[in-house]
Coordinates of C-alpha atoms in Angstrom, one line a residue:
M798 CA -31.8 61.7 125.6
S799 CA -29.8 58.6 125.7
G800 CA -29.4 56.1 128.5
R801 CA -31.6 53.6 130.4
G802 CA -35.0 54.7 131.6
D803 CA -34.5 53.4 135.1
S804 CA -31.2 55.1 135.8
E805 CA -31.0 58.2 137.8
I806 CA -29.3 61.3 136.4
S807 CA -26.5 62.4 138.6
G808 CA -25.1 65.9 138.5
T809 CA -21.5 64.8 138.2
G810 CA -21.9 62.2 135.4
E811 CA -20.0 59.5 137.4
E812 CA -22.5 56.8 136.5
Q813 CA -22.0 57.4 132.7
H814 CA -18.2 57.2 133.2
A815 CA -18.4 53.9 135.0
E816 CA -20.7 52.4 132.3
S817 CA -18.4 53.6 129.4
A818 CA -15.4 52.1 131.2
Q819 CA -17.2 48.7 131.4
E820 CA -18.1 48.9 127.7
V821 CA -14.4 49.6 126.8
E822 CA -13.4 46.5 128.8
D823 CA -16.0 44.4 127.0
V824 CA -14.8 45.7 123.6
E825 CA -11.2 44.8 124.5
D826 CA -12.2 41.3 125.3
V827 CA -13.9 40.9 121.9
E828 CA -10.9 42.3 120.1
D829 CA -8.7 39.6 121.6
V830 CA -10.9 36.9 119.9
E831 CA -10.7 38.7 116.5
D832 CA -6.9 38.1 116.5
V833 CA -7.6 34.6 115.3
E834 CA -8.2 34.8 111.5
D835 CA -8.9 31.2 110.7
V836 CA -9.9 28.1 112.5
E837 CA -6.7 26.6 111.1
D838 CA -4.7 29.0 113.3
L839 CA -6.1 27.2 116.3
E840 CA -4.7 23.8 115.2
D841 CA -1.0 23.4 114.7
P842 CA -0.3 21.1 111.7
D843 CA 2.9 19.9 113.4
D844 CA 1.0 18.8 116.5
P845 CA 1.2 15.0 116.8
E846 CA -2.5 14.8 117.9
Y847 CA -3.6 16.7 114.8
V848 CA -1.5 14.5 112.5
A849 CA -2.9 11.3 114.1
R850 CA -6.5 12.6 113.7
R851 CA -5.8 13.4 110.1
A852 CA -4.3 10.0 109.5
R853 CA -7.3 8.3 111.1
W854 CA -9.8 10.3 108.9
T855 CA -7.7 9.6 105.8
A856 CA -7.5 5.8 106.5
A857 CA -11.2 5.5 107.4
G858 CA -12.4 7.7 104.4
S859 CA -10.3 6.0 101.8
G860 CA -11.2 2.5 103.1
A861 CA -14.9 3.3 103.0
L862 CA -14.6 4.9 99.5
L863 CA -12.8 1.9 98.1
A864 CA -15.2 -0.5 99.8
L865 CA -18.2 1.2 98.2
A866 CA -16.4 1.2 94.8
G867 CA -15.7 -2.5 95.2
L868 CA -19.3 -3.3 96.1
A869 CA -20.5 -1.3 93.1
A870 CA -18.1 -3.1 90.8
A871 CA -19.2 -6.5 92.2
V872 CA -22.9 -5.6 91.6
L873 CA -22.2 -4.5 88.1
R874 CA -20.1 -7.6 87.3
V875 CA -22.9 -9.9 88.7
T876 CA -25.4 -8.5 86.3
G877 CA -23.0 -8.9 83.3
S878 CA -21.6 -12.0 81.7
A879 CA -18.4 -12.3 83.8
P880 CA -17.4 -15.5 85.6
A881 CA -18.5 -15.9 89.2
L882 CA -15.0 -15.5 90.4
V883 CA -14.8 -11.8 89.3
P884 CA -17.7 -10.4 91.4
A885 CA -16.6 -12.6 94.3
A886 CA -13.1 -11.1 94.1
Y887 CA -14.5 -7.6 94.0
A888 CA -16.8 -8.3 97.0
F889 CA -14.0 -9.9 98.9
G890 CA -11.7 -7.0 98.2
A891 CA -14.4 -4.6 99.3
G892 CA -14.6 -6.5 102.6
F893 CA -10.9 -6.0 103.0
C894 CA -11.3 -2.3 102.4
A895 CA -14.2 -2.0 104.8
F896 CA -12.1 -3.8 107.5
A897 CA -9.3 -1.3 106.7
A898 CA -11.7 1.6 107.2
F899 CA -12.6 0.1 110.6
L900 CA -8.9 -0.3 111.6
G901 CA -8.2 3.3 110.5
S902 CA -11.1 4.7 112.5
R903 CA -9.6 2.9 115.6
G904 CA -6.2 4.4 115.1
R905 CA -4.4 1.4 113.5
T906 CA -3.4 3.4 110.4
R907 CA -0.4 1.3 109.4
R908 CA -2.3 -1.9 109.5
A909 CA -5.2 -0.2 107.7
L910 CA -2.9 0.9 104.9
W911 CA -1.6 -2.7 104.4
V912 CA -5.1 -4.2 104.5
L913 CA -6.3 -1.5 102.1
V914 CA -3.5 -2.4 99.7
A915 CA -4.3 -6.1 100.0
G916 CA -8.0 -5.4 99.3
V917 CA -7.2 -3.4 96.2
M918 CA -4.8 -6.2 95.0
V919 CA -7.6 -8.8 95.5
M920 CA -9.9 -6.6 93.4
A921 CA -7.3 -6.2 90.7
L922 CA -6.5 -9.9 90.7
G923 CA -10.2 -10.7 90.3
D924 CA -10.4 -8.4 87.4
Q925 CA -7.7 -10.4 85.6
F926 CA -10.0 -13.4 85.5
D927 CA -12.4 -11.5 83.2

């Protein structure tokens, strides 16, 4: 015996037919969702909003990564026998990169790119004094 315990058995079986029709509609709704294979299908790569979001994440991520690398280099150079100008240049360049990460997270990606380039150039120039 299948079915719910609280349902009445009708002689014509109309109740079972109505329940199975409802189940078929529910299954059709679920099959519509399965048409999407990946999450990437939901986002169009040519959509300007998607491109802007990706640019912000790239600018913020690369700025933060270069800022951490510059700070690590400054700490390593402070503990060594390098002149004081070298770790200062690394720290100053890391500050530029951190500012670029901030600009990138706010959507100012072009300015962030230029500030990021300036920060890396300051770090490279400071390395020349070693």
